[in-house]
Amino acid sequence: MARFDLALKGGECVMPWGVVRADIGIRAGRIAAIGDLTQAEAAQTVDCKGLHLLPGLIDPHVHLRDPGDPKVETMETGTRAAVLGGLAAVFDMPNTTPSITNTERLNAKRDFVNGHAWCDIGIYVGGTKTNIAELAALELEPNVCAIKIFAGSSTGDLLVEDDASLEAVMRSGRRAICYHSEDEYRLQARKPMFTPGMPHINHQEWRDVETALLGTRRLMALARKTGRRAHILHVSTAEELAYLADYRDVASCEVLLNHLTQTDEAYGRLGGYAVMNPPIRGARHLEAAWKAVADGTVDCVGSDHAPHSRAAKERPWPDTAAGLTGIQTIVPLMLDHVSAGRLSLPRLADLMCAGPARIYGAKTKGRLAVGLDGDVTVVDMKKTRTIEDSWIVSPCGWTPFAGHRCSGWPVMTVVRGHIAMRDDEVQGAPQGRPVEFIDTRHA
Ligand code: DOR
């Protein structure tokens, strides 16, 4: 008789080819069977009737701030938030303090994952003008999801803004490079147009559509010239989405939950708590983002979880810290978008599991399939719940979505066969591990 460590019985499984009623058996951290497990034995069985089973969802864009300021976030709190919100893995950005820009810091971060992370973690390495020659080797280190380049400045000191340096980055290595794409020269040139204390809505005027489009046009020209794949993070304009459709030979892209959910009315309502880079913009950009989700232009959806203290968010604009929490709320909000008919559950699984696995090359993640990791996000599409600040476990303690009522809610997160969250409680101890990627050295 077949034996499993965990059997998830009677749920609706979200497969790439549609939604199928099936049991899932997990053994030794991997999916060992999908089908009718009536005759099987399992150490633990969970009745999933009436629930949907998605492949363990991945947020490919988070800032866990560790090392950094534990009053804002740590790896433990950020990943606790992740599993409470239904994420089985996150890819963590390098603009920590200090930033992850060399082997020593990368090794220290990887070692820190075991015992501190509730979900699995892919690690970005930051590119700077001083480590360009090392990037080709750094991107092959174990558990590196990608090199991240800030081509426009944001939080932290990582920046590679000029074409000569960007071309040198593209010629150092082979894997897809992830870019924060805003034209630094236009950003700096426009800054003096604004004075301290102006309303927050000016954020979208400072870092305007042309700033984003120009950044992406420059990167696409260099990507074609060098033949190096580019993944453009948090694309925020209708113009870039239309432009990128002609660059699929070298480019893929991500849009953020925020850009699919909020428009520039948020500045008046939330003040500094709406400020992020690239900015929240007018409704036509949100509509373009949804069209790009529907027509396949978009490869991944992320949260860009970027916690800051309330004090930093409440500084007068333009000194307001840029960045919003999102790791705990992205899945409920995407499920709410599913309930509203904006996308299907299979497309959600594509954007938040298969897409990140394909673009970054995660070896054993991407879908519900025998042999792949036993990562499952179990959701109740009939459950409604309102997001509250008090639910947020990131120590900074706020969400720009407080008061948002969601239809659809994650009720269990399984990470390689461990139940990390069930019914809003984390279970046991942190079991997260660094994610393995194709083309990197084995740890
Ligand atoms: O709003 C943002 N916040 N955008 C970024 O690119 C960085 C992030 C942060 O780290 O605070």
PDB file of N, CA and C and ligand atoms in Angstrom, residues 61-63 65 93 95-96 148 150 152-156 180 182 203 207 234 256 275-279 304-308 313 321-324, ligand 1:
ATOM      1  N   HIS A  61       9.552  38.968  -5.553  1.00  0.00           N
ATOM      2  CA  HIS A  61      10.083  40.325  -5.349  1.00  0.00           C
ATOM      3  C   HIS A  61       9.751  40.821  -3.938  1.00  0.00           C
ATOM      4  N   VAL A  62      10.622  40.502  -2.981  1.00  0.00           N
ATOM      5  CA  VAL A  62      10.425  40.991  -1.611  1.00  0.00           C
ATOM      6  C   VAL A  62      11.739  41.539  -1.055  1.00  0.00           C
ATOM      7  N   HIS A  63      11.602  42.459  -0.117  1.00  0.00           N
ATOM      8  CA  HIS A  63      12.760  43.022   0.595  1.00  0.00           C
ATOM      9  C   HIS A  63      12.599  42.643   2.070  1.00  0.00           C
ATOM     10  N   ARG A  65      14.898  42.841   4.371  1.00  0.00           N
ATOM     11  CA  ARG A  65      15.623  43.798   5.235  1.00  0.00           C
ATOM     12  C   ARG A  65      16.551  43.139   6.251  1.00  0.00           C
ATOM     13  N   MET A  93      15.437  40.504  -2.114  1.00  0.00           N
ATOM     14  CA  MET A  93      16.267  41.526  -2.773  1.00  0.00           C
ATOM     15  C   MET A  93      17.549  41.842  -1.979  1.00  0.00           C
ATOM     16  N   ASN A  95      19.195  44.804  -1.424  1.00  0.00           N
ATOM     17  CA  ASN A  95      19.497  46.140  -0.871  1.00  0.00           C
ATOM     18  C   ASN A  95      19.271  46.187   0.642  1.00  0.00           C
ATOM     19  N   THR A  96      19.949  45.247   1.321  1.00  0.00           N
ATOM     20  CA  THR A  96      19.929  45.215   2.778  1.00  0.00           C
ATOM     21  C   THR A  96      21.060  46.098   3.305  1.00  0.00           C
ATOM     22  N   LYS A 148      20.484  41.485  -9.483  1.00  0.00           N
ATOM     23  CA  LYS A 148      19.536  42.603  -9.507  1.00  0.00           C
ATOM     24  C   LYS A 148      20.324  43.894  -9.736  1.00  0.00           C
ATOM     25  N   PHE A 150      19.810  48.009  -9.952  1.00  0.00           N
ATOM     26  CA  PHE A 150      19.030  49.243  -9.851  1.00  0.00           C
ATOM     27  C   PHE A 150      19.601  50.189 -10.908  1.00  0.00           C
ATOM     28  N   GLY A 152      17.889  52.752 -11.869  1.00  0.00           N
ATOM     29  CA  GLY A 152      17.443  54.024 -11.303  1.00  0.00           C
ATOM     30  C   GLY A 152      17.514  53.881  -9.798  1.00  0.00           C
ATOM     31  N   SER A 153      17.806  54.971  -9.089  1.00  0.00           N
ATOM     32  CA  SER A 153      18.038  54.862  -7.646  1.00  0.00           C
ATOM     33  C   SER A 153      16.725  54.721  -6.885  1.00  0.00           C
ATOM     34  N   SER A 154      16.793  53.932  -5.802  1.00  0.00           N
ATOM     35  CA  SER A 154      15.642  53.791  -4.921  1.00  0.00           C
ATOM     36  C   SER A 154      16.173  53.655  -3.500  1.00  0.00           C
ATOM     37  N   THR A 155      15.575  52.802  -2.653  1.00  0.00           N
ATOM     38  CA  THR A 155      16.075  52.624  -1.281  1.00  0.00           C
ATOM     39  C   THR A 155      17.443  51.945  -1.316  1.00  0.00           C
ATOM     40  N   GLY A 156      18.402  52.472  -0.533  1.00  0.00           N
ATOM     41  CA  GLY A 156      19.738  51.884  -0.493  1.00  0.00           C
ATOM     42  C   GLY A 156      20.668  52.550  -1.493  1.00  0.00           C
ATOM     43  N   HIS A 180      15.577  47.147 -11.982  1.00  0.00           N
ATOM     44  CA  HIS A 180      14.724  48.279 -11.613  1.00  0.00           C
ATOM     45  C   HIS A 180      14.973  49.305 -12.701  1.00  0.00           C
ATOM     46  N   GLU A 182      14.279  52.673 -14.217  1.00  0.00           N
ATOM     47  CA  GLU A 182      13.867  54.084 -14.295  1.00  0.00           C
ATOM     48  C   GLU A 182      15.125  54.838 -14.705  1.00  0.00           C
ATOM     49  N   HIS A 203       4.611  62.448  -6.587  1.00  0.00           N
ATOM     50  CA  HIS A 203       5.563  61.344  -6.768  1.00  0.00           C
ATOM     51  C   HIS A 203       5.488  60.793  -8.191  1.00  0.00           C
ATOM     52  N   ARG A 207       8.731  60.921 -10.881  1.00  0.00           N
ATOM     53  CA  ARG A 207       9.181  59.687 -11.542  1.00  0.00           C
ATOM     54  C   ARG A 207       8.113  59.350 -12.583  1.00  0.00           C
ATOM     55  N   HIS A 234       8.668  45.176 -11.877  1.00  0.00           N
ATOM     56  CA  HIS A 234       7.608  46.168 -11.596  1.00  0.00           C
ATOM     57  C   HIS A 234       7.358  47.184 -12.723  1.00  0.00           C
ATOM     58  N   LEU A 256       3.372  44.477 -10.496  1.00  0.00           N
ATOM     59  CA  LEU A 256       3.133  44.354  -9.058  1.00  0.00           C
ATOM     60  C   LEU A 256       1.649  44.312  -8.748  1.00  0.00           C
ATOM     61  N   VAL A 275       3.416  55.812  -1.301  1.00  0.00           N
ATOM     62  CA  VAL A 275       4.620  56.172  -2.066  1.00  0.00           C
ATOM     63  C   VAL A 275       5.516  54.954  -2.263  1.00  0.00           C
ATOM     64  N   MET A 276       5.743  54.616  -3.525  1.00  0.00           N
ATOM     65  CA  MET A 276       6.654  53.527  -3.871  1.00  0.00           C
ATOM     66  C   MET A 276       7.305  53.845  -5.213  1.00  0.00           C
ATOM     67  N   ASN A 277       8.406  53.119  -5.504  1.00  0.00           N
ATOM     68  CA  ASN A 277       9.121  53.285  -6.775  1.00  0.00           C
ATOM     69  C   ASN A 277       9.108  51.973  -7.548  1.00  0.00           C
ATOM     70  N   PRO A 278       8.707  51.992  -8.830  1.00  0.00           N
ATOM     71  CA  PRO A 278       8.079  53.107  -9.533  1.00  0.00           C
ATOM     72  C   PRO A 278       6.683  53.377  -8.969  1.00  0.00           C
ATOM     73  N   PRO A 279       6.179  54.598  -9.217  1.00  0.00           N
ATOM     74  CA  PRO A 279       4.979  55.051  -8.511  1.00  0.00           C
ATOM     75  C   PRO A 279       3.683  54.351  -8.931  1.00  0.00           C
ATOM     76  N   ASP A 304       6.716  43.352  -4.301  1.00  0.00           N
ATOM     77  CA  ASP A 304       7.710  44.365  -3.942  1.00  0.00           C
ATOM     78  C   ASP A 304       7.549  44.766  -2.470  1.00  0.00           C
ATOM     79  N   HIS A 305       7.280  43.744  -1.633  1.00  0.00           N
ATOM     80  CA  HIS A 305       7.194  43.989  -0.178  1.00  0.00           C
ATOM     81  C   HIS A 305       8.431  44.766   0.263  1.00  0.00           C
ATOM     82  N   ALA A 306       8.241  46.005   0.706  1.00  0.00           N
ATOM     83  CA  ALA A 306       9.370  46.879   1.045  1.00  0.00           C
ATOM     84  C   ALA A 306       9.001  47.673   2.295  1.00  0.00           C
ATOM     85  N   PRO A 307       9.097  47.012   3.474  1.00  0.00           N
ATOM     86  CA  PRO A 307       8.642  47.664   4.699  1.00  0.00           C
ATOM     87  C   PRO A 307       9.531  48.823   5.130  1.00  0.00           C
ATOM     88  N   HIS A 308       8.909  49.841   5.672  1.00  0.00           N
ATOM     89  CA  HIS A 308       9.595  50.984   6.292  1.00  0.00           C
ATOM     90  C   HIS A 308       8.839  51.324   7.568  1.00  0.00           C
ATOM     91  N   LYS A 313       7.704  56.670   6.697  1.00  0.00           N
ATOM     92  CA  LYS A 313       6.616  56.880   5.732  1.00  0.00           C
ATOM     93  C   LYS A 313       5.919  58.220   5.938  1.00  0.00           C
ATOM     94  N   ALA A 321       9.930  57.732   2.766  1.00  0.00           N
ATOM     95  CA  ALA A 321      10.545  56.476   2.313  1.00  0.00           C
ATOM     96  C   ALA A 321       9.614  55.813   1.301  1.00  0.00           C
ATOM     97  N   ALA A 322      10.212  55.270   0.212  1.00  0.00           N
ATOM     98  CA  ALA A 322       9.398  54.634  -0.836  1.00  0.00           C
ATOM     99  C   ALA A 322       9.340  53.140  -0.599  1.00  0.00           C
ATOM    100  N   GLY A 323       8.140  52.589  -0.607  1.00  0.00           N
ATOM    101  CA  GLY A 323       7.988  51.148  -0.464  1.00  0.00           C
ATOM    102  C   GLY A 323       6.821  50.821   0.439  1.00  0.00           C
ATOM    103  N   LEU A 324       6.142  49.701   0.112  1.00  0.00           N
ATOM    104  CA  LEU A 324       4.917  49.298   0.803  1.00  0.00           C
ATOM    105  C   LEU A 324       5.033  47.846   1.250  1.00  0.00           C
TER     106      LEU A 324
HETATM  107  O1  DOR B   1       9.393  51.449  -3.461  1.00  0.00           O
HETATM  108  C1  DOR B   1      10.417  50.804  -3.457  1.00  0.00           C
HETATM  109  N1  DOR B   1      10.974  50.372  -2.312  1.00  0.00           N
HETATM  110  N2  DOR B   1      11.011  50.513  -4.614  1.00  0.00           N
HETATM  111  C2  DOR B   1      12.238  49.954  -4.681  1.00  0.00           C
HETATM  112  O2  DOR B   1      12.746  49.784  -5.745  1.00  0.00           O
HETATM  113  C3  DOR B   1      12.952  49.621  -3.437  1.00  0.00           C
HETATM  114  C4  DOR B   1      12.049  49.424  -2.314  1.00  0.00           C
HETATM  115  C5  DOR B   1      12.736  49.444  -0.968  1.00  0.00           C
HETATM  116  O3  DOR B   1      13.703  48.665  -0.803  1.00  0.00           O
HETATM  117  O4  DOR B   1      12.345  50.191  -0.080  1.00  0.00           O
END
